[in-house]
Amino acid sequence: PQDKNETSDSEELKNPLEIHPLVEEQQFKLYDRHVAFRQSHNAALYNAALAEGDDAFSNVRDAARREGELLHRMMEHIERREDVDGVVDKFSREGQILDPDMVEPLRQRLHHALHLPTLAAWFDGSWQLYRESSILQRDRDGHLICRRPDRVMVRNGTVVVVDYKFGEQRPEHALQVSSYCRLMREMGYQDVQG
């Protein structure tokens, strides 16, 4: 008989951490890859400014377009009316507002807009908020499409879809919001406004 302090050679070689893996068969299906490059909005603006040259910056229409794009980017960061000053200051510090004389007019424009009755209710902090959230859908051919409304708000079963537009109103703007509302209804929401 073996002494309790003695171990056999086979027991000594056993590794308590050794794992005996199970082999499982896996099946994979490969799909054709359709990869598309999407440039970020800020990079697109920068590249467009480089391509246009200095002459384009003197154009009033381009200045209005750039201001609208700036306001749009600022609105993406505003959850509540109280956020306006902080967002404007942040954009100013980061150099996103190129003309220092525009800081106060932009601040005033945002304050004025967010104190209008409808917008004031949307920016009162009482909504569950989804900003720039992707909605995936399939087109008629089965291809995946990503749609991104600027702001979707949900409260007590009511959904409000907002897409920021600055400048001239166009019929396609209303169609765009209407399509977002339809998508929300397809997702099961009944009371959808936009």
PDB file of N, CA, C and O in Angstrom, residues 150-185:
ATOM      1  N   ASP A 150     -33.324  63.600 -36.863  1.00  0.00           N
ATOM      2  CA  ASP A 150     -32.487  64.392 -35.957  1.00  0.00           C
ATOM      3  C   ASP A 150     -32.864  64.198 -34.497  1.00  0.00           C
ATOM      4  O   ASP A 150     -32.002  64.130 -33.631  1.00  0.00           O
ATOM      5  N   ARG A 151     -34.160  64.114 -34.224  1.00  0.00           N
ATOM      6  CA  ARG A 151     -34.608  64.028 -32.829  1.00  0.00           C
ATOM      7  C   ARG A 151     -35.930  63.272 -32.803  1.00  0.00           C
ATOM      8  O   ARG A 151     -36.872  63.637 -33.503  1.00  0.00           O
ATOM      9  N   VAL A 152     -35.980  62.222 -31.991  1.00  0.00           N
ATOM     10  CA  VAL A 152     -37.228  61.488 -31.753  1.00  0.00           C
ATOM     11  C   VAL A 152     -37.476  61.561 -30.254  1.00  0.00           C
ATOM     12  O   VAL A 152     -36.591  61.251 -29.452  1.00  0.00           O
ATOM     13  N   MET A 153     -38.681  61.996 -29.888  1.00  0.00           N
ATOM     14  CA  MET A 153     -39.032  62.157 -28.480  1.00  0.00           C
ATOM     15  C   MET A 153     -40.229  61.269 -28.161  1.00  0.00           C
ATOM     16  O   MET A 153     -41.176  61.205 -28.948  1.00  0.00           O
ATOM     17  N   VAL A 154     -40.159  60.586 -27.020  1.00  0.00           N
ATOM     18  CA  VAL A 154     -41.237  59.694 -26.605  1.00  0.00           C
ATOM     19  C   VAL A 154     -41.655  60.075 -25.184  1.00  0.00           C
ATOM     20  O   VAL A 154     -40.809  60.241 -24.307  1.00  0.00           O
ATOM     21  N   ARG A 155     -42.994  60.212 -25.008  1.00  0.00           N
ATOM     22  CA  ARG A 155     -43.533  60.506 -23.673  1.00  0.00           C
ATOM     23  C   ARG A 155     -44.981  60.028 -23.626  1.00  0.00           C
ATOM     24  O   ARG A 155     -45.778  60.399 -24.500  1.00  0.00           O
ATOM     25  N   ASN A 156     -45.295  59.212 -22.635  1.00  0.00           N
ATOM     26  CA  ASN A 156     -46.663  58.740 -22.413  1.00  0.00           C
ATOM     27  C   ASN A 156     -47.311  58.177 -23.676  1.00  0.00           C
ATOM     28  O   ASN A 156     -48.466  58.466 -23.981  1.00  0.00           O
ATOM     29  N   GLY A 157     -46.562  57.410 -24.454  1.00  0.00           N
ATOM     30  CA  GLY A 157     -47.102  56.783 -25.659  1.00  0.00           C
ATOM     31  C   GLY A 157     -47.128  57.678 -26.881  1.00  0.00           C
ATOM     32  O   GLY A 157     -47.482  57.229 -27.968  1.00  0.00           O
ATOM     33  N   THR A 158     -46.777  58.937 -26.738  1.00  0.00           N
ATOM     34  CA  THR A 158     -46.728  59.866 -27.864  1.00  0.00           C
ATOM     35  C   THR A 158     -45.295  59.960 -28.377  1.00  0.00           C
ATOM     36  O   THR A 158     -44.356  60.053 -27.593  1.00  0.00           O
ATOM     37  N   VAL A 159     -45.161  59.919 -29.691  1.00  0.00           N
ATOM     38  CA  VAL A 159     -43.852  60.047 -30.332  1.00  0.00           C
ATOM     39  C   VAL A 159     -43.873  61.301 -31.198  1.00  0.00           C
ATOM     40  O   VAL A 159     -44.810  61.516 -31.979  1.00  0.00           O
ATOM     41  N   VAL A 160     -42.834  62.115 -31.054  1.00  0.00           N
ATOM     42  CA  VAL A 160     -42.682  63.308 -31.894  1.00  0.00           C
ATOM     43  C   VAL A 160     -41.359  63.174 -32.637  1.00  0.00           C
ATOM     44  O   VAL A 160     -40.315  62.943 -32.019  1.00  0.00           O
ATOM     45  N   VAL A 161     -41.420  63.308 -33.958  1.00  0.00           N
ATOM     46  CA  VAL A 161     -40.229  63.214 -34.809  1.00  0.00           C
ATOM     47  C   VAL A 161     -39.885  64.609 -35.307  1.00  0.00           C
ATOM     48  O   VAL A 161     -40.743  65.310 -35.850  1.00  0.00           O
ATOM     49  N   VAL A 162     -38.634  65.013 -35.122  1.00  0.00           N
ATOM     50  CA  VAL A 162     -38.183  66.340 -35.528  1.00  0.00           C
ATOM     51  C   VAL A 162     -36.960  66.198 -36.428  1.00  0.00           C
ATOM     52  O   VAL A 162     -36.048  65.423 -36.127  1.00  0.00           O
ATOM     53  N   ASP A 163     -36.965  66.922 -37.519  1.00  0.00           N
ATOM     54  CA  ASP A 163     -35.794  66.994 -38.381  1.00  0.00           C
ATOM     55  C   ASP A 163     -35.502  68.482 -38.573  1.00  0.00           C
ATOM     56  O   ASP A 163     -36.341  69.219 -39.080  1.00  0.00           O
ATOM     57  N   TYR A 164     -34.335  68.920 -38.099  1.00  0.00           N
ATOM     58  CA  TYR A 164     -34.008  70.341 -38.111  1.00  0.00           C
ATOM     59  C   TYR A 164     -33.770  70.832 -39.535  1.00  0.00           C
ATOM     60  O   TYR A 164     -33.001  70.247 -40.273  1.00  0.00           O
ATOM     61  N   LYS A 165     -34.426  71.924 -39.868  1.00  0.00           N
ATOM     62  CA  LYS A 165     -34.220  72.581 -41.161  1.00  0.00           C
ATOM     63  C   LYS A 165     -34.117  74.075 -40.905  1.00  0.00           C
ATOM     64  O   LYS A 165     -34.919  74.645 -40.171  1.00  0.00           O
ATOM     65  N   PHE A 166     -33.129  74.680 -41.490  1.00  0.00           N
ATOM     66  CA  PHE A 166     -32.946  76.126 -41.359  1.00  0.00           C
ATOM     67  C   PHE A 166     -32.934  76.704 -42.759  1.00  0.00           C
ATOM     68  O   PHE A 166     -32.344  76.153 -43.671  1.00  0.00           O
ATOM     69  N   GLY A 167     -33.598  77.823 -42.911  1.00  0.00           N
ATOM     70  CA  GLY A 167     -33.630  78.459 -44.223  1.00  0.00           C
ATOM     71  C   GLY A 167     -34.948  78.195 -44.919  1.00  0.00           C
ATOM     72  O   GLY A 167     -35.998  78.031 -44.296  1.00  0.00           O
ATOM     73  N   GLU A 168     -34.874  78.133 -46.210  1.00  0.00           N
ATOM     74  CA  GLU A 168     -36.041  78.024 -47.071  1.00  0.00           C
ATOM     75  C   GLU A 168     -36.768  76.694 -46.883  1.00  0.00           C
ATOM     76  O   GLU A 168     -36.159  75.635 -46.889  1.00  0.00           O
ATOM     77  N   GLN A 169     -38.102  76.764 -46.727  1.00  0.00           N
ATOM     78  CA  GLN A 169     -38.898  75.536 -46.605  1.00  0.00           C
ATOM     79  C   GLN A 169     -39.095  74.924 -47.975  1.00  0.00           C
ATOM     80  O   GLN A 169     -39.323  75.632 -48.961  1.00  0.00           O
ATOM     81  N   ARG A 170     -39.004  73.605 -48.026  1.00  0.00           N
ATOM     82  CA  ARG A 170     -39.191  72.874 -49.281  1.00  0.00           C
ATOM     83  C   ARG A 170     -40.151  71.718 -49.045  1.00  0.00           C
ATOM     84  O   ARG A 170     -40.173  71.152 -47.950  1.00  0.00           O
ATOM     85  N   PRO A 171     -40.909  71.324 -50.071  1.00  0.00           N
ATOM     86  CA  PRO A 171     -41.858  70.212 -49.918  1.00  0.00           C
ATOM     87  C   PRO A 171     -41.174  68.903 -49.497  1.00  0.00           C
ATOM     88  O   PRO A 171     -41.741  68.123 -48.731  1.00  0.00           O
ATOM     89  N   GLU A 172     -39.956  68.689 -49.953  1.00  0.00           N
ATOM     90  CA  GLU A 172     -39.270  67.435 -49.604  1.00  0.00           C
ATOM     91  C   GLU A 172     -38.957  67.333 -48.105  1.00  0.00           C
ATOM     92  O   GLU A 172     -38.793  66.239 -47.574  1.00  0.00           O
ATOM     93  N   HIS A 173     -38.895  68.483 -47.420  1.00  0.00           N
ATOM     94  CA  HIS A 173     -38.662  68.452 -45.972  1.00  0.00           C
ATOM     95  C   HIS A 173     -39.842  67.778 -45.263  1.00  0.00           C
ATOM     96  O   HIS A 173     -39.647  66.923 -44.397  1.00  0.00           O
ATOM     97  N   ALA A 174     -41.061  68.163 -45.638  1.00  0.00           N
ATOM     98  CA  ALA A 174     -42.257  67.563 -45.036  1.00  0.00           C
ATOM     99  C   ALA A 174     -42.353  66.084 -45.389  1.00  0.00           C
ATOM    100  O   ALA A 174     -42.737  65.257 -44.555  1.00  0.00           O
ATOM    101  N   LEU A 175     -41.977  65.726 -46.609  1.00  0.00           N
ATOM    102  CA  LEU A 175     -42.001  64.322 -47.017  1.00  0.00           C
ATOM    103  C   LEU A 175     -41.013  63.494 -46.196  1.00  0.00           C
ATOM    104  O   LEU A 175     -41.297  62.348 -45.832  1.00  0.00           O
ATOM    105  N   GLN A 176     -39.869  64.075 -45.916  1.00  0.00           N
ATOM    106  CA  GLN A 176     -38.856  63.374 -45.129  1.00  0.00           C
ATOM    107  C   GLN A 176     -39.384  63.072 -43.721  1.00  0.00           C
ATOM    108  O   GLN A 176     -39.288  61.946 -43.234  1.00  0.00           O
ATOM    109  N   VAL A 177     -39.960  64.063 -43.064  1.00  0.00           N
ATOM    110  CA  VAL A 177     -40.506  63.864 -41.719  1.00  0.00           C
ATOM    111  C   VAL A 177     -41.668  62.881 -41.771  1.00  0.00           C
ATOM    112  O   VAL A 177     -41.801  62.009 -40.899  1.00  0.00           O
ATOM    113  N   SER A 178     -42.494  62.989 -42.789  1.00  0.00           N
ATOM    114  CA  SER A 178     -43.617  62.061 -42.945  1.00  0.00           C
ATOM    115  C   SER A 178     -43.129  60.622 -43.072  1.00  0.00           C
ATOM    116  O   SER A 178     -43.720  59.699 -42.493  1.00  0.00           O
ATOM    117  N   SER A 179     -42.029  60.427 -43.794  1.00  0.00           N
ATOM    118  CA  SER A 179     -41.490  59.066 -43.944  1.00  0.00           C
ATOM    119  C   SER A 179     -40.941  58.554 -42.614  1.00  0.00           C
ATOM    120  O   SER A 179     -41.085  57.374 -42.281  1.00  0.00           O
ATOM    121  N   TYR A 180     -40.342  59.430 -41.816  1.00  0.00           N
ATOM    122  CA  TYR A 180     -39.878  59.028 -40.486  1.00  0.00           C
ATOM    123  C   TYR A 180     -41.071  58.633 -39.601  1.00  0.00           C
ATOM    124  O   TYR A 180     -41.010  57.656 -38.863  1.00  0.00           O
ATOM    125  N   CYS A 181     -42.150  59.397 -39.675  1.00  0.00           N
ATOM    126  CA  CYS A 181     -43.353  59.098 -38.888  1.00  0.00           C
ATOM    127  C   CYS A 181     -43.927  57.738 -39.301  1.00  0.00           C
ATOM    128  O   CYS A 181     -44.337  56.943 -38.441  1.00  0.00           O
ATOM    129  N   ARG A 182     -43.946  57.468 -40.599  1.00  0.00           N
ATOM    130  CA  ARG A 182     -44.434  56.174 -41.081  1.00  0.00           C
ATOM    131  C   ARG A 182     -43.584  55.037 -40.517  1.00  0.00           C
ATOM    132  O   ARG A 182     -44.095  54.016 -40.066  1.00  0.00           O
ATOM    133  N   LEU A 183     -42.272  55.233 -40.500  1.00  0.00           N
ATOM    134  CA  LEU A 183     -41.386  54.212 -39.935  1.00  0.00           C
ATOM    135  C   LEU A 183     -41.685  53.970 -38.461  1.00  0.00           C
ATOM    136  O   LEU A 183     -41.686  52.818 -37.997  1.00  0.00           O
ATOM    137  N   MET A 184     -41.948  55.034 -37.715  1.00  0.00           N
ATOM    138  CA  MET A 184     -42.258  54.885 -36.293  1.00  0.00           C
ATOM    139  C   MET A 184     -43.574  54.114 -36.109  1.00  0.00           C
ATOM    140  O   MET A 184     -43.688  53.286 -35.209  1.00  0.00           O
ATOM    141  N   ARG A 185     -44.549  54.368 -36.977  1.00  0.00           N
ATOM    142  CA  ARG A 185     -45.810  53.621 -36.898  1.00  0.00           C
ATOM    143  C   ARG A 185     -45.582  52.146 -37.223  1.00  0.00           C
ATOM    144  O   ARG A 185     -46.172  51.267 -36.598  1.00  0.00           O
TER     145      ARG A 185
END
